[in-house]
PDB file of C-alpha atoms in Angstrom:
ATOM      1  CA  UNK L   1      16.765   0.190 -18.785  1.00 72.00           C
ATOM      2  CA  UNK L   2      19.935  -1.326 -16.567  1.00 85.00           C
ATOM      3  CA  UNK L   3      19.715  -4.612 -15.344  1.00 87.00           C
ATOM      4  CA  UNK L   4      18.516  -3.361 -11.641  1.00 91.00           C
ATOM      5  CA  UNK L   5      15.632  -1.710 -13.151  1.00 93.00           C
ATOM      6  CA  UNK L   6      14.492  -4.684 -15.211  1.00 94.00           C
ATOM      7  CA  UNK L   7      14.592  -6.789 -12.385  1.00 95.00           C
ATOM      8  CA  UNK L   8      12.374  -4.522 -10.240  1.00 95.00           C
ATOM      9  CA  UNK L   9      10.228  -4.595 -12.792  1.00 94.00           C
ATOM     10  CA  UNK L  10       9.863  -7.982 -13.400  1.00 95.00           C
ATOM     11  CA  UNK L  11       9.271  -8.512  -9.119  1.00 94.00           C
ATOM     12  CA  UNK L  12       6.973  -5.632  -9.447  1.00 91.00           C
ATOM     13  CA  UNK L  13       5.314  -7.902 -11.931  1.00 90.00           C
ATOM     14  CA  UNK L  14       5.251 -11.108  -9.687  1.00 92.00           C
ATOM     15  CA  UNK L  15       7.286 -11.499  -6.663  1.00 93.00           C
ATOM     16  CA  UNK L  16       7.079 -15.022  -7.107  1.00 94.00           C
ATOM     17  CA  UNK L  17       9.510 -15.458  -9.613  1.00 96.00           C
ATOM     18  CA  UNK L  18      12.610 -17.497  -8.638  1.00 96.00           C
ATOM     19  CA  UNK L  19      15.648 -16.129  -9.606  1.00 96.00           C
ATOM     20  CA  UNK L  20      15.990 -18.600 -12.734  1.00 96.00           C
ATOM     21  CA  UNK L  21      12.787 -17.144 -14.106  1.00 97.00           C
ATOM     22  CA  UNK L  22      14.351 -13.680 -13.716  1.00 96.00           C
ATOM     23  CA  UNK L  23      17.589 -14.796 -15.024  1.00 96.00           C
ATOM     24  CA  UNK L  24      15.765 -16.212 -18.175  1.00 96.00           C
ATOM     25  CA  UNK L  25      13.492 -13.512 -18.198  1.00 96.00           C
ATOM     26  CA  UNK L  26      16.303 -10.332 -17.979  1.00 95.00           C
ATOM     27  CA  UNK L  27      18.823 -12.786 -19.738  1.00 94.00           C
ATOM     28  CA  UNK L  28      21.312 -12.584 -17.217  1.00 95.00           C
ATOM     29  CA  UNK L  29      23.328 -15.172 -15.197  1.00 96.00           C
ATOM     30  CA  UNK L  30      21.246 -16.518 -11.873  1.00 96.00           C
ATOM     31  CA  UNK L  31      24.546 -15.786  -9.336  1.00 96.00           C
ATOM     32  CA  UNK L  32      24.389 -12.148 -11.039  1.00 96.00           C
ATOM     33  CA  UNK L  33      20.413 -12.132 -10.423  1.00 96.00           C
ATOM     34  CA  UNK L  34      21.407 -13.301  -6.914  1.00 96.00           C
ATOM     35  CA  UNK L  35      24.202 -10.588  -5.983  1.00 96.00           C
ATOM     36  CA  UNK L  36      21.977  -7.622  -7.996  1.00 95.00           C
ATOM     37  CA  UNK L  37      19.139  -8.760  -5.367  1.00 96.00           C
ATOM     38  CA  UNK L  38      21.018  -8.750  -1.939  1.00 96.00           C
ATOM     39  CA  UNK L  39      22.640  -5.742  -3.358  1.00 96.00           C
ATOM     40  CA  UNK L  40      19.314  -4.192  -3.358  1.00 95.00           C
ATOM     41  CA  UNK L  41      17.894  -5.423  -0.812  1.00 96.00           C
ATOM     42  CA  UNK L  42      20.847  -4.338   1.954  1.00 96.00           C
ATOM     43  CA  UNK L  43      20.372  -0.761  -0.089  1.00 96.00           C
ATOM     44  CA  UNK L  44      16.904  -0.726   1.277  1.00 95.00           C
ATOM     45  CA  UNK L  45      15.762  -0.058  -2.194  1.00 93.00           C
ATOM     46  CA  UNK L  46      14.110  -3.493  -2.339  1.00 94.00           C
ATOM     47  CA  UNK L  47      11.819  -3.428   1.157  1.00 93.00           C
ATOM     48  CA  UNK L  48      10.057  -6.903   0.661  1.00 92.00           C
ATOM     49  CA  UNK L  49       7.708  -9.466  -1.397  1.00 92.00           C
ATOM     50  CA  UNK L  50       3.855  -8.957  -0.869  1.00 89.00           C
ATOM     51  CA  UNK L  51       0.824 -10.581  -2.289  1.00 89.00           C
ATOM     52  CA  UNK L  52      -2.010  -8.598  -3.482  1.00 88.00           C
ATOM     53  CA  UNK L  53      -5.183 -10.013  -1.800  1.00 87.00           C
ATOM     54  CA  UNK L  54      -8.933  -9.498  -3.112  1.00 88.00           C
ATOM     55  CA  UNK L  55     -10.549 -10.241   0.060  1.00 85.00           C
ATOM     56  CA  UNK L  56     -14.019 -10.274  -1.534  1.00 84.00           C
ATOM     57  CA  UNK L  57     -12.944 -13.730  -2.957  1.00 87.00           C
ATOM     58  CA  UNK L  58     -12.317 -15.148   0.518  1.00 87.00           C
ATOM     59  CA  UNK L  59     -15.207 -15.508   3.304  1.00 82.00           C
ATOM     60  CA  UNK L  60     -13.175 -13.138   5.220  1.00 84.00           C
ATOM     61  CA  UNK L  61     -14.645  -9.482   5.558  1.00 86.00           C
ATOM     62  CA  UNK L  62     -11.406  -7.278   5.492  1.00 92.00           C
ATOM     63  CA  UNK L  63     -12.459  -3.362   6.179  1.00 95.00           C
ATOM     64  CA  UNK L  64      -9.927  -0.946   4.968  1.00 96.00           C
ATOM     65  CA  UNK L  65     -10.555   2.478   4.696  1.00 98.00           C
ATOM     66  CA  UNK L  66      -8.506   5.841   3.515  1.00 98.00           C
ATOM     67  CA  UNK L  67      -7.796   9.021   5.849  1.00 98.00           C
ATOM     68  CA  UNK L  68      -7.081  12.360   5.162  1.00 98.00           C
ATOM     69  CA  UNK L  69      -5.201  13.823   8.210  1.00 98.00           C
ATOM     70  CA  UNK L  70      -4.293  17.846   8.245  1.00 98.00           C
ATOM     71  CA  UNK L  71      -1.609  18.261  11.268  1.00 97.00           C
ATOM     72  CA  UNK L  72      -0.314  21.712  12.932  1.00 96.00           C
ATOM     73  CA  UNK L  73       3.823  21.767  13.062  1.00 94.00           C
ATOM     74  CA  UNK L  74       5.727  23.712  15.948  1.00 91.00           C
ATOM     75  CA  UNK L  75       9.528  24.757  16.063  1.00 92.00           C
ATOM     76  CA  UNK L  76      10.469  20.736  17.390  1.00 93.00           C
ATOM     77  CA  UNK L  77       8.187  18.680  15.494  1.00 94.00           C
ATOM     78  CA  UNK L  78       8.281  17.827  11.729  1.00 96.00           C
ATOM     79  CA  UNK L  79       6.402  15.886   9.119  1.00 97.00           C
ATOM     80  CA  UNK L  80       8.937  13.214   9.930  1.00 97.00           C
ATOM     81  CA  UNK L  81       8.271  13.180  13.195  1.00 97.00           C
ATOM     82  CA  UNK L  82       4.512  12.310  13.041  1.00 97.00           C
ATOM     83  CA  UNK L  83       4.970  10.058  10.281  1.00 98.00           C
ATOM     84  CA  UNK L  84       7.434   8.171  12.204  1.00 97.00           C
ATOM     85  CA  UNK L  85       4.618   8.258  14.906  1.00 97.00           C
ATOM     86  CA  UNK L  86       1.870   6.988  12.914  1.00 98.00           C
ATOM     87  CA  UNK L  87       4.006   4.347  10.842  1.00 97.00           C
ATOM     88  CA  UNK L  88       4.361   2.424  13.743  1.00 97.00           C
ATOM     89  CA  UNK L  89       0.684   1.399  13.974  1.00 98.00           C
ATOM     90  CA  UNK L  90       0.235  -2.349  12.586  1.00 97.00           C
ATOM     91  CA  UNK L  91      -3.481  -0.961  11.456  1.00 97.00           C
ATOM     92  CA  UNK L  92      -1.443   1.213   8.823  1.00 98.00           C
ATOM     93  CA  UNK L  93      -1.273  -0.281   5.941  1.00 96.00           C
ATOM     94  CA  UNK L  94       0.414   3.056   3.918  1.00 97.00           C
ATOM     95  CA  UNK L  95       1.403   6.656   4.682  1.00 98.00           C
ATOM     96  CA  UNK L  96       2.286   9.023   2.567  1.00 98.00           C
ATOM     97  CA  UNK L  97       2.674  12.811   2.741  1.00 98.00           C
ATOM     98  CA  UNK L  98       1.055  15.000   0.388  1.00 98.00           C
ATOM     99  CA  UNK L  99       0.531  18.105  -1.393  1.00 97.00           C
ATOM    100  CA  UNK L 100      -3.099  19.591  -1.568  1.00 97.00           C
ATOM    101  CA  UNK L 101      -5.960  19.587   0.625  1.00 96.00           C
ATOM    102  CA  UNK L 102      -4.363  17.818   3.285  1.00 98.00           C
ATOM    103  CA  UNK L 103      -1.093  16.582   4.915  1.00 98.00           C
ATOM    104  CA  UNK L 104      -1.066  13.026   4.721  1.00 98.00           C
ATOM    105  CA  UNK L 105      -2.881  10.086   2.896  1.00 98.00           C
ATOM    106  CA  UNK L 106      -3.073   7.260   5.663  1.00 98.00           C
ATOM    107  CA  UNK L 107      -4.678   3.681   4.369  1.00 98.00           C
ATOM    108  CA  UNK L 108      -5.961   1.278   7.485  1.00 98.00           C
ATOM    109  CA  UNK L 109      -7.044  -1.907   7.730  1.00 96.00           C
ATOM    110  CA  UNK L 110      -9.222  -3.983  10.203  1.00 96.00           C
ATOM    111  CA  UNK L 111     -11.381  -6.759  10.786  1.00 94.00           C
ATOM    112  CA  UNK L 112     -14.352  -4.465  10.934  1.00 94.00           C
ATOM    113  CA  UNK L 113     -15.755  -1.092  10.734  1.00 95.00           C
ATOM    114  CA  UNK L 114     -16.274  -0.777  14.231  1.00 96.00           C
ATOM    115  CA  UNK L 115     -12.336  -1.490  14.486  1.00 97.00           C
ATOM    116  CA  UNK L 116     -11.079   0.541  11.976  1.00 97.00           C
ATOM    117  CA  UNK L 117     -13.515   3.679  13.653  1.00 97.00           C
ATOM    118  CA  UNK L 118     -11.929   3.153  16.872  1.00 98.00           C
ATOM    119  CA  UNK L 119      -8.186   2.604  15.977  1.00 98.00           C
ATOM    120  CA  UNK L 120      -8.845   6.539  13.891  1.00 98.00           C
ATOM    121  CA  UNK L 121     -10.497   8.212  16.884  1.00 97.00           C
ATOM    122  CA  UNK L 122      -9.053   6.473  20.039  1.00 98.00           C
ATOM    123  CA  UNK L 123      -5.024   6.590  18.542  1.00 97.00           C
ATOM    124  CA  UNK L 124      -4.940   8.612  15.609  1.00 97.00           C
ATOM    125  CA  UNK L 125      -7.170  11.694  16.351  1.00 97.00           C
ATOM    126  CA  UNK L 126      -5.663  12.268  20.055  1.00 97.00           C
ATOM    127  CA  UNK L 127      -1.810  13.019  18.447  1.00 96.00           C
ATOM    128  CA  UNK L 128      -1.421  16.256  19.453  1.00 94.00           C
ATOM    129  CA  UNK L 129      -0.333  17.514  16.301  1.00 95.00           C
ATOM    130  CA  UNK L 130      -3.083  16.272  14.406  1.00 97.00           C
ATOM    131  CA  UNK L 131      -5.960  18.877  13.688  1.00 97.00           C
ATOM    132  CA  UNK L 132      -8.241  17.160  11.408  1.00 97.00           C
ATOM    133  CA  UNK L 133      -9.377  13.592  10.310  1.00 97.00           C
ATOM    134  CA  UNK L 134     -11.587  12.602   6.978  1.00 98.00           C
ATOM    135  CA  UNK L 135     -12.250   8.809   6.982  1.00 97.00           C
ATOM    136  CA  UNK L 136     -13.209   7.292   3.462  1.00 98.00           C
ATOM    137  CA  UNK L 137     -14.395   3.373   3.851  1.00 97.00           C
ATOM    138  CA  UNK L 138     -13.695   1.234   0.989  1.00 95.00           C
ATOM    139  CA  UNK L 139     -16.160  -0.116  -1.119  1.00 92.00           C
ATOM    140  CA  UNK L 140     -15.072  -2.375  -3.392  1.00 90.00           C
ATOM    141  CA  UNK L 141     -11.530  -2.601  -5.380  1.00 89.00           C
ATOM    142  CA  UNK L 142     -11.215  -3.167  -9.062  1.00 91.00           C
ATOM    143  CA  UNK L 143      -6.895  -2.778  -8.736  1.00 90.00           C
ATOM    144  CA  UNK L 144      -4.293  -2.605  -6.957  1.00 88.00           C
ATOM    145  CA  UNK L 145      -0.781  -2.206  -7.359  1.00 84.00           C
ATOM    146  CA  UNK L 146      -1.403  -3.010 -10.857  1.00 85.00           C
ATOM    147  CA  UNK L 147      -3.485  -6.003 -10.523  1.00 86.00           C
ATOM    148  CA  UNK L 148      -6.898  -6.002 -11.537  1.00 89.00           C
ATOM    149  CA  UNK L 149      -9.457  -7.915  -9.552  1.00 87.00           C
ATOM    150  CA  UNK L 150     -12.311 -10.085 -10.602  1.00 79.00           C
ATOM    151  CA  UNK L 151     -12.681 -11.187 -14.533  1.00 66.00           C
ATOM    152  CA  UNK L 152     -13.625  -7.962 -16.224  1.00 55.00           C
ATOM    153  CA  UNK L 153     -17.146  -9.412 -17.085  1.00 57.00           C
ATOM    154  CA  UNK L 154     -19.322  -8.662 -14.392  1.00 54.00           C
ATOM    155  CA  UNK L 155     -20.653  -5.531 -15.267  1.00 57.00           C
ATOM    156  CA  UNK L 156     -24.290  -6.467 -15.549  1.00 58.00           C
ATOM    157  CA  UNK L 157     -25.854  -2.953 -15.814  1.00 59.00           C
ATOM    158  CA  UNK L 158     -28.069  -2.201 -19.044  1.00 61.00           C
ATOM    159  CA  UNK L 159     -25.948  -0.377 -22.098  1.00 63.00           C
ATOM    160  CA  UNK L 160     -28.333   2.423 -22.777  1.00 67.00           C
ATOM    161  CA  UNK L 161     -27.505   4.303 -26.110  1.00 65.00           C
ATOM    162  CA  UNK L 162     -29.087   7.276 -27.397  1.00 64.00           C
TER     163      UNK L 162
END
């Protein structure tokens, strides 16, 4: 592994580290931990520093929900085209195009349920190009992007053995 690699994986790890930690932790010089960063970052390879949230700690109800989305192409328009479309909505939280069952895997999120409904049918559904939705609400997360939520001991159901 180069020294670019380890240091996306060590932010992948925890944004939060300042560039001494990674410097200690990749054992390289901080001004070279510096450079390799803005290096990336002006590539676009590095694209920015989030936290992972687990809402269901907070007494904030966060609804997010996952859509399937099948689309029709003609001679102008591409794949690019409506993703570019759809990207642009602050309600999308990820879009990816896929192989499979349908076109594109599109991950929304809103203050409620009622919200997240009417963002799908009033501005997603109407693209032209767009021939089918499948919405799938969230109902509870144990990870995400690698992090694990909640303690691991709150599975309370009976262990039944033969």
């Amino acid at each position: 592994m180069n020294s670019r690699d380890e240091l996306l994986e060590l932010l992948r790890e925890n944004a939060r580290y300042s560039t001494a930690e990674l410097a200690r932790l990749a054992d390289m010089e901080e001004p070279r931990v510096e450079e390799a960063l803005e290096d990336l970052e002006a590539a676009g390879a590095l694209r920015g520093y989030q936290a992972v949230v687990d809402w269901d700690e907070l007494d904030r109800e966060r609804v997010r929900a996952t859509v399937e989305l099948n689309v029709t192409l003609d001679r102008e328009t591409s794949y690019g085209d409506i993703a570019d479309r759809i990207a642009k909505f602050p309600e999308v939280t990820t879009l990816r195009l896929m192989s499979g069952d349908y076109d594109f895997l599109m991950e929304v999120e809103g203050d409620s349920m009622s919200e997240v409904s009417w963002f799908i049918s009033e501005k997603v559904a109407p693209i032209p190009e767009i021939t089918q939705t499948v919405t799938h609400y969230v109902m509870d997360s144990y990870k995400e992007n690698g992090i694990e939520f909640g303690d691991g001991d709150e599975d309370d159901r009976l262990s039944i053995s033969p």
